GROMACS .gro file of C-alpha atoms in nm:
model
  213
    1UNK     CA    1  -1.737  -4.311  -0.093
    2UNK     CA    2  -1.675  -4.606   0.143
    3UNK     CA    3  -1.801  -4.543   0.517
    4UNK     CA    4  -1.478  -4.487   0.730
    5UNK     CA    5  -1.571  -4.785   0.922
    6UNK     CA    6  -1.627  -5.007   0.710
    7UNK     CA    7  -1.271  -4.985   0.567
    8UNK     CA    8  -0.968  -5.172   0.745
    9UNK     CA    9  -0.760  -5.012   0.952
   10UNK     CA   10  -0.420  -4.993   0.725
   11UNK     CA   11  -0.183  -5.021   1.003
   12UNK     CA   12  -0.241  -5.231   1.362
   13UNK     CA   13  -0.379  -5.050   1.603
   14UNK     CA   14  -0.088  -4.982   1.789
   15UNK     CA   15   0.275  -5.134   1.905
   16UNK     CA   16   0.277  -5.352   2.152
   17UNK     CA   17   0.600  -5.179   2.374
   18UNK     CA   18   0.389  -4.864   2.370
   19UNK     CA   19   0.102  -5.110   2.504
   20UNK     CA   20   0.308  -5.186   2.814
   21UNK     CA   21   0.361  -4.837   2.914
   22UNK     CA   22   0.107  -4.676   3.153
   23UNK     CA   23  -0.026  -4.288   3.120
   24UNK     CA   24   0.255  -4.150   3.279
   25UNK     CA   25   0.533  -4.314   3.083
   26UNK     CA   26   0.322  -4.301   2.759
   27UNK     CA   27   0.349  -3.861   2.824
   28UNK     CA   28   0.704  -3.891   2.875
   29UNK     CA   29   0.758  -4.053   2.554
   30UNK     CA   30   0.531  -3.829   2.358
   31UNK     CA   31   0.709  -3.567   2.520
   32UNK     CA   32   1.058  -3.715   2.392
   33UNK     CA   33   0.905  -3.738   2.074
   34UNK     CA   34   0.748  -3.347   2.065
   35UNK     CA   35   1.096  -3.216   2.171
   36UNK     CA   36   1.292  -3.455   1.912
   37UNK     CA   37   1.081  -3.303   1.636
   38UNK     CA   38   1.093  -2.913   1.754
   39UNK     CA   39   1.493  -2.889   1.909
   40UNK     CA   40   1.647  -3.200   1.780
   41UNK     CA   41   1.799  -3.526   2.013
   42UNK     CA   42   2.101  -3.381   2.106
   43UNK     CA   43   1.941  -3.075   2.225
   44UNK     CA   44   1.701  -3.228   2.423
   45UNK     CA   45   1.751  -3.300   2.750
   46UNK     CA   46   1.552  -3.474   3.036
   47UNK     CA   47   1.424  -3.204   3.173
   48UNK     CA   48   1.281  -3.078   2.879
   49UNK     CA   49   1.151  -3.393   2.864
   50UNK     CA   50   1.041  -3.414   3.208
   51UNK     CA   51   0.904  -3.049   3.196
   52UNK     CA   52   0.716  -3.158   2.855
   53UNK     CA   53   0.534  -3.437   3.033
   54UNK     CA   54   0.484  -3.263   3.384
   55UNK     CA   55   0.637  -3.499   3.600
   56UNK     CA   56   0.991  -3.460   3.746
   57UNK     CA   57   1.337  -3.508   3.585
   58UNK     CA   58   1.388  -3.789   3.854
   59UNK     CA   59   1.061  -3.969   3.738
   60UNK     CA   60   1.206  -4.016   3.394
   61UNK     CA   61   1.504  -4.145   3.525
   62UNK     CA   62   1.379  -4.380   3.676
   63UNK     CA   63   1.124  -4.501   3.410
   64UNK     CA   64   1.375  -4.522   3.099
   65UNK     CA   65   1.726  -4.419   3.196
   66UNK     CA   66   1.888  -4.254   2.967
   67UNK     CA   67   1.726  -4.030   2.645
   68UNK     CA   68   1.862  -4.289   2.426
   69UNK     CA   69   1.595  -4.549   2.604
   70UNK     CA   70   1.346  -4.357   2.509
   71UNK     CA   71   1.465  -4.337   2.123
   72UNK     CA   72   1.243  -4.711   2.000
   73UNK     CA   73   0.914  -4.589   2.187
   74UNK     CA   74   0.929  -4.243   2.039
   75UNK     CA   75   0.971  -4.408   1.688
   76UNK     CA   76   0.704  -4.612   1.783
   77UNK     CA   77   0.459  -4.294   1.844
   78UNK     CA   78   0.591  -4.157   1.545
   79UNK     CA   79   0.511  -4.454   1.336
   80UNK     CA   80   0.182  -4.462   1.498
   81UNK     CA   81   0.064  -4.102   1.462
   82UNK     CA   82   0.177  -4.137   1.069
   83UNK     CA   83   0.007  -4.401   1.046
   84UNK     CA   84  -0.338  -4.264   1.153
   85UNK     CA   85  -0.288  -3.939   0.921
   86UNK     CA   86  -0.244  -4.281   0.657
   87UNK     CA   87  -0.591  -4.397   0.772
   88UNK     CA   88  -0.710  -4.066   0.742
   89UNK     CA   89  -0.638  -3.991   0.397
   90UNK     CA   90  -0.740  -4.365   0.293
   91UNK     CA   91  -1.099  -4.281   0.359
   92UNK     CA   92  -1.092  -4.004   0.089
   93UNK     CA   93  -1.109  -4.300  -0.187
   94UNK     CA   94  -1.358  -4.562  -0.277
   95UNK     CA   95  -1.152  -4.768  -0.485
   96UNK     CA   96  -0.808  -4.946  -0.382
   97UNK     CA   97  -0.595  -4.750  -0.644
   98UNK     CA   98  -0.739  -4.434  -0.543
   99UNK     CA   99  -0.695  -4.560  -0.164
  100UNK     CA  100  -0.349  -4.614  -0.252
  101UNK     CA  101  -0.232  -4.347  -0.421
  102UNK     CA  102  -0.419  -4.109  -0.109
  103UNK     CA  103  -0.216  -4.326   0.141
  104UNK     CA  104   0.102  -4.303  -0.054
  105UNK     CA  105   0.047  -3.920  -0.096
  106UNK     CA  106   0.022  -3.846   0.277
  107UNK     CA  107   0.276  -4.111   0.353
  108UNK     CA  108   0.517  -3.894   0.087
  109UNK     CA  109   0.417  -3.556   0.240
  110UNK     CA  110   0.490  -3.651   0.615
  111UNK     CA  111   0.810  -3.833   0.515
  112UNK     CA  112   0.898  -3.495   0.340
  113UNK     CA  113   0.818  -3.232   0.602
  114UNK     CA  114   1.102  -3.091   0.831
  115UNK     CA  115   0.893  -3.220   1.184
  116UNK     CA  116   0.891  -3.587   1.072
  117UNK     CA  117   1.144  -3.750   1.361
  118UNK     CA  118   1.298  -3.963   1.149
  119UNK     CA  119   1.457  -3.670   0.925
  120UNK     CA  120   1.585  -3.493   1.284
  121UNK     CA  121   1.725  -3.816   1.398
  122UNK     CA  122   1.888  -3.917   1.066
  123UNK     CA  123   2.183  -3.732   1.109
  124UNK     CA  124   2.208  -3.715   1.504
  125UNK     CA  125   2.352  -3.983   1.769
  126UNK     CA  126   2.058  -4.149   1.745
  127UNK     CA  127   2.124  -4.249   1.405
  128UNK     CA  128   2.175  -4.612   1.479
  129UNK     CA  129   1.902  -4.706   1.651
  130UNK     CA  130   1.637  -4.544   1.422
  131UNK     CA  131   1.814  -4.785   1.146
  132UNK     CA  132   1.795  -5.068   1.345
  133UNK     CA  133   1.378  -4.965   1.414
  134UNK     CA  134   1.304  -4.910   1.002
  135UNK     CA  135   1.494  -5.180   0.898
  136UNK     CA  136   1.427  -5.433   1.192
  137UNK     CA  137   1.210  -5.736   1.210
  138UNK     CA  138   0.918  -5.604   1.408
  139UNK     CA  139   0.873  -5.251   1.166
  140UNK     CA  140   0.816  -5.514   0.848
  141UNK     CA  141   0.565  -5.710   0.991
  142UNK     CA  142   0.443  -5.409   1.129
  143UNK     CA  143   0.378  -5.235   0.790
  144UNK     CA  144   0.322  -5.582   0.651
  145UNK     CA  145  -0.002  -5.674   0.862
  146UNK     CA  146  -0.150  -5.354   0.792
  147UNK     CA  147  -0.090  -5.294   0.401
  148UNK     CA  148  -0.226  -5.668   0.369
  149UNK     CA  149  -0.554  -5.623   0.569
  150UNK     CA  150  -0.604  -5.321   0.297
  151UNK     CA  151  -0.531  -5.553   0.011
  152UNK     CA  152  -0.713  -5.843   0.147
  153UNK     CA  153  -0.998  -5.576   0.215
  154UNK     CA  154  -1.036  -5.515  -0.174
  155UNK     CA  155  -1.014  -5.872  -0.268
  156UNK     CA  156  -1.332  -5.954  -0.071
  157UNK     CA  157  -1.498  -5.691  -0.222
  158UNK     CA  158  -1.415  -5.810  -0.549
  159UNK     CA  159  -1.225  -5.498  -0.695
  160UNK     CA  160  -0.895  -5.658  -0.643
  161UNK     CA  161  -0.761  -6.053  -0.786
  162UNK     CA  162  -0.672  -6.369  -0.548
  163UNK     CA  163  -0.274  -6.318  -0.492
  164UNK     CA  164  -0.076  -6.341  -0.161
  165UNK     CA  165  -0.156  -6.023   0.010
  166UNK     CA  166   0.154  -6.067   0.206
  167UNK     CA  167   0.400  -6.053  -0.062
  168UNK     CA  168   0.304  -5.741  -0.209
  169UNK     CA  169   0.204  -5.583   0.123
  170UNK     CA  170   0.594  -5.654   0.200
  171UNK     CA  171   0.707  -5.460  -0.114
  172UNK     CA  172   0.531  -5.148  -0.038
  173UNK     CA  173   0.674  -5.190   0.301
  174UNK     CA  174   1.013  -5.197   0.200
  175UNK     CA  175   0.978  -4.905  -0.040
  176UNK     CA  176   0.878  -4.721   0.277
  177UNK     CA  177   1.198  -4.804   0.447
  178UNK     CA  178   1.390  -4.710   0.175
  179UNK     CA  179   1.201  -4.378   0.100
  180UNK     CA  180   1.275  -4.333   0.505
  181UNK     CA  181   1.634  -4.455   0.480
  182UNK     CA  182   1.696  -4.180   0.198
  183UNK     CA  183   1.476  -3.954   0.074
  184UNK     CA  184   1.658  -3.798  -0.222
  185UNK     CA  185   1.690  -3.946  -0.560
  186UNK     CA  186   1.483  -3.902  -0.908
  187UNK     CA  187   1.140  -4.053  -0.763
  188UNK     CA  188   0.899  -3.755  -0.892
  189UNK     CA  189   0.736  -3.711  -0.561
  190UNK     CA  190   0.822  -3.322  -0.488
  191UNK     CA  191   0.469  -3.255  -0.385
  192UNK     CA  192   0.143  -3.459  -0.277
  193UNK     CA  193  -0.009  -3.440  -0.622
  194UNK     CA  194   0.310  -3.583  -0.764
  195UNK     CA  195   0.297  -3.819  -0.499
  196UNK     CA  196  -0.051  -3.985  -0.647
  197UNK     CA  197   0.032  -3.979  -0.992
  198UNK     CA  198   0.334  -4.157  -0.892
  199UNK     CA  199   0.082  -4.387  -0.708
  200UNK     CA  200  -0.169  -4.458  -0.981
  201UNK     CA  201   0.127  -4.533  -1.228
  202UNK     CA  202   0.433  -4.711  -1.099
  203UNK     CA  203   0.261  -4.814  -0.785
  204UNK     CA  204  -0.065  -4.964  -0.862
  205UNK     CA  205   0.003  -5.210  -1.097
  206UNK     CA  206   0.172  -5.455  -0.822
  207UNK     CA  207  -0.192  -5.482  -0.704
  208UNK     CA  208  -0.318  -5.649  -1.014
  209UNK     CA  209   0.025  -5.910  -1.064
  210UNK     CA  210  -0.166  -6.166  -1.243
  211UNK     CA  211  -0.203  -5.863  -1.544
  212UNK     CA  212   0.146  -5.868  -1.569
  213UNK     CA  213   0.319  -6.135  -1.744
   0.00000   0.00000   0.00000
């Protein structure tokens, strides 16, 4: 099994919004976030915010506004904490197909589960502006920068061949977002172990393109 640290870290280390905030405004967003997930946005209010954070109504007022505001950053700690459950289950794997199909597994399984913010936002007034975060710019470069560190990881190591680590990086991404967008379809990926075959069989082979021709 490959050391945890000396694997790449599969996603950045963090957004760079959520790097401007200090302590205080970082709690009130994982506070919007906790109370998304457990009452839904348009139950929420800002003093369940506010009382979530411990700091008063009129301090997140004056930090973000409105609850809307706060939408993007608590996407952004969503996308973050997923992604370190990611990095988590990566280490379970020595090889980049087993890495893979671990990563895509517990990707699968959080996009799947009743908490995950994006499935209590997808049908609230919020709507638009998680759309406009998983389909944006800055989430694809996001997921892009990470996913290509992994690959590029396995090519120096010799287990994977020379291609652009970019371009197939950006497919996985955009799977994501469409697996986010709208979970239902045929895909067999009821359950985590379903979620690795899936992996290992329709997934893997983009990281050896040169074998298909």
């Amino acid at each position: 099994m490959v050391p945890v640290n000396d694997h790449p870290a599969p996603l950045p280390e963090s957004w760079a919004e959520l790097n401007t905030l200090d302590a205080k405004s970082r709690r009130i967003v994982d506070a919007a976030r906790e109370s998304f997930v457990q009452v839904g946005f348009e139950e929420t209010t800002m003093v369940n915010i506010a009382d979530g954070a411990e700091v008063g109504v009129a301090t997140v007022y004056r930090r973000f506004g409105t609850k809307s505001a706060i939408v993007r950053y608590a996407l952004m700690a969503e996308a973050e904490r997923v992604g370190d459950i990611i990095y988590e289950a990566m280490q379970k794997s020595a090889g980049p197909v087993g890495a893979l199909a671990e990563m895509f597994s517990a990707f699968v399984s959080e996009a799947s589960a009743p908490r995950l913010l994006t499935r209590n936002l997808r049908t609230s007034g919020a709507a638009d502006q998680m759309a406009d975060f998983v389909t944006g710019d800055e989430f694809i470069e996001h997921g892009r920068v990470g996913v290509a560190r992994f690959i590029a990881y396995w090519q120096q190591r010799g287990e994977l061949g020379q291609f652009d680590p970019d371009v197939v990086a950006e497919l996985f991404v955009r799977l994501t977002m469409s697996f986010i967008a709208n979970p239902g379809g045929v895909l067999p990926l009821h359950d985590a172990d379903a979620a690795r075959d899936f992996a290992r069989q329709y997934l893997a082979p983009l990281l050896f393109p040169h074998a298909i021709r």
